[in-house]
């Protein structure tokens, strides 16, 4: 009973730390994002574009909040958020380890599946095949995919972006690729890649979130309230259909 009470108490304390409502008007928000994570976030002709970008713009519309966009490599964006040199990022799956470092809003931005891909030449038809030491599995450095593969006993070859890792599979430099299913299909179209197919069931099915640095409850409140509002008025569904289809 004492252990149960203590666990509940800790959850309440952590939730309180992350979720105190506060006014957050008239401030700058530095938003670091993965510069090559389409269709969620990317840069086109020097302009930030993507589903997460447009959802954030809808969230802060009409509020006295100025968003400064800072494109980064994904590993660098996470490190900047840990240090508190940026205020928020997006495209992050929630894990117990990350919840100790960051504050997550109540609602996710979108669904998310980590999937293994291969080619006829790659010859990977299952996770068991990918564990073969003779096989090369490509993925993004500093990503959840990297940790998932390492937990499965696989030492992946790391690339700065998901696109680079996927292209390495298409070029025969890797036998398999692990990454976001939606982003993989998007990159296949964008880069004209063919002969790549998913292997088995997803390695992980989850959701991705906006993520706020610790100690910034006012910004967390803005994201929570704004996300609920655009879901309620239909703006979120409109943006989702534009970027992902129905």
mmCIF file of N, CA, C and O in Angstrom, residues 116 123-135 137 154 199:
data_model
loop_
_atom_site.group_PDB
_atom_site.id
_atom_site.type_symbol
_atom_site.label_atom_id
_atom_site.label_comp_id
_atom_site.label_asym_id
_atom_site.label_seq_id
_atom_site.Cartn_x
_atom_site.Cartn_y
_atom_site.Cartn_z
ATOM 1 N N UNK A 116 10.513 -1.373 -40.226
ATOM 2 C CA UNK A 116 11.724 -1.869 -40.876
ATOM 3 C C UNK A 116 11.434 -2.031 -42.368
ATOM 4 O O UNK A 116 10.405 -2.597 -42.745
ATOM 5 N N UNK A 123 17.649 -8.418 -48.751
ATOM 6 C CA UNK A 123 17.368 -9.754 -48.252
ATOM 7 C C UNK A 123 16.933 -9.844 -46.808
ATOM 8 O O UNK A 123 16.994 -10.925 -46.208
ATOM 9 N N UNK A 124 16.470 -8.726 -46.223
ATOM 10 C CA UNK A 124 15.964 -8.765 -44.847
ATOM 11 C C UNK A 124 14.452 -8.927 -44.905
ATOM 12 O O UNK A 124 13.747 -8.098 -45.485
ATOM 13 N N UNK A 125 13.951 -10.013 -44.324
ATOM 14 C CA UNK A 125 12.515 -10.291 -44.373
ATOM 15 C C UNK A 125 11.886 -10.331 -42.981
ATOM 16 O O UNK A 125 10.697 -10.558 -42.839
ATOM 17 N N UNK A 126 12.701 -10.115 -41.949
ATOM 18 C CA UNK A 126 12.187 -10.149 -40.583
ATOM 19 C C UNK A 126 13.194 -9.455 -39.673
ATOM 20 O O UNK A 126 14.345 -9.189 -40.068
ATOM 21 N N UNK A 127 12.762 -9.185 -38.453
ATOM 22 C CA UNK A 127 13.671 -8.621 -37.457
ATOM 23 C C UNK A 127 14.799 -9.590 -37.158
ATOM 24 O O UNK A 127 15.943 -9.187 -36.922
ATOM 25 N N UNK A 128 14.489 -10.879 -37.219
ATOM 26 C CA UNK A 128 15.512 -11.907 -37.005
ATOM 27 C C UNK A 128 16.624 -11.781 -38.051
ATOM 28 O O UNK A 128 17.817 -11.874 -37.722
ATOM 29 N N UNK A 129 16.255 -11.553 -39.303
ATOM 30 C CA UNK A 129 17.251 -11.375 -40.360
ATOM 31 C C UNK A 129 18.130 -10.165 -40.084
ATOM 32 O O UNK A 129 19.337 -10.175 -40.341
ATOM 33 N N UNK A 130 17.503 -9.086 -39.566
ATOM 34 C CA UNK A 130 18.247 -7.853 -39.315
ATOM 35 C C UNK A 130 19.282 -8.018 -38.211
ATOM 36 O O UNK A 130 20.271 -7.272 -38.160
ATOM 37 N N UNK A 131 19.077 -9.011 -37.343
ATOM 38 C CA UNK A 131 20.033 -9.258 -36.256
ATOM 39 C C UNK A 131 21.308 -9.947 -36.750
ATOM 40 O O UNK A 131 22.298 -10.004 -36.025
ATOM 41 N N UNK A 132 21.260 -10.468 -37.962
ATOM 42 C CA UNK A 132 22.435 -11.133 -38.539
ATOM 43 C C UNK A 132 23.574 -10.116 -38.647
ATOM 44 O O UNK A 132 23.419 -9.051 -39.247
ATOM 45 N N UNK A 133 24.724 -10.434 -38.078
ATOM 46 C CA UNK A 133 25.857 -9.509 -38.053
ATOM 47 C C UNK A 133 26.337 -9.129 -39.445
ATOM 48 O O UNK A 133 27.004 -8.097 -39.626
ATOM 49 N N UNK A 134 26.003 -9.943 -40.438
ATOM 50 C CA UNK A 134 26.439 -9.638 -41.807
ATOM 51 C C UNK A 134 25.546 -8.599 -42.475
ATOM 52 O O UNK A 134 25.868 -8.091 -43.550
ATOM 53 N N UNK A 135 24.408 -8.268 -41.844
ATOM 54 C CA UNK A 135 23.467 -7.316 -42.414
ATOM 55 C C UNK A 135 23.720 -5.914 -41.854
ATOM 56 O O UNK A 135 24.016 -5.741 -40.670
ATOM 57 N N UNK A 137 22.028 -2.318 -41.093
ATOM 58 C CA UNK A 137 20.737 -1.653 -40.907
ATOM 59 C C UNK A 137 20.993 -0.161 -40.696
ATOM 60 O O UNK A 137 21.708 0.229 -39.769
ATOM 61 N N UNK A 154 20.915 -5.070 -32.357
ATOM 62 C CA UNK A 154 21.384 -4.642 -33.674
ATOM 63 C C UNK A 154 22.215 -3.370 -33.514
ATOM 64 O O UNK A 154 21.787 -2.420 -32.847
ATOM 65 N N UNK A 199 8.898 -4.442 -43.940
ATOM 66 C CA UNK A 199 9.131 -5.827 -43.507
ATOM 67 C C UNK A 199 8.343 -6.089 -42.230
ATOM 68 O O UNK A 199 8.554 -5.429 -41.206
#
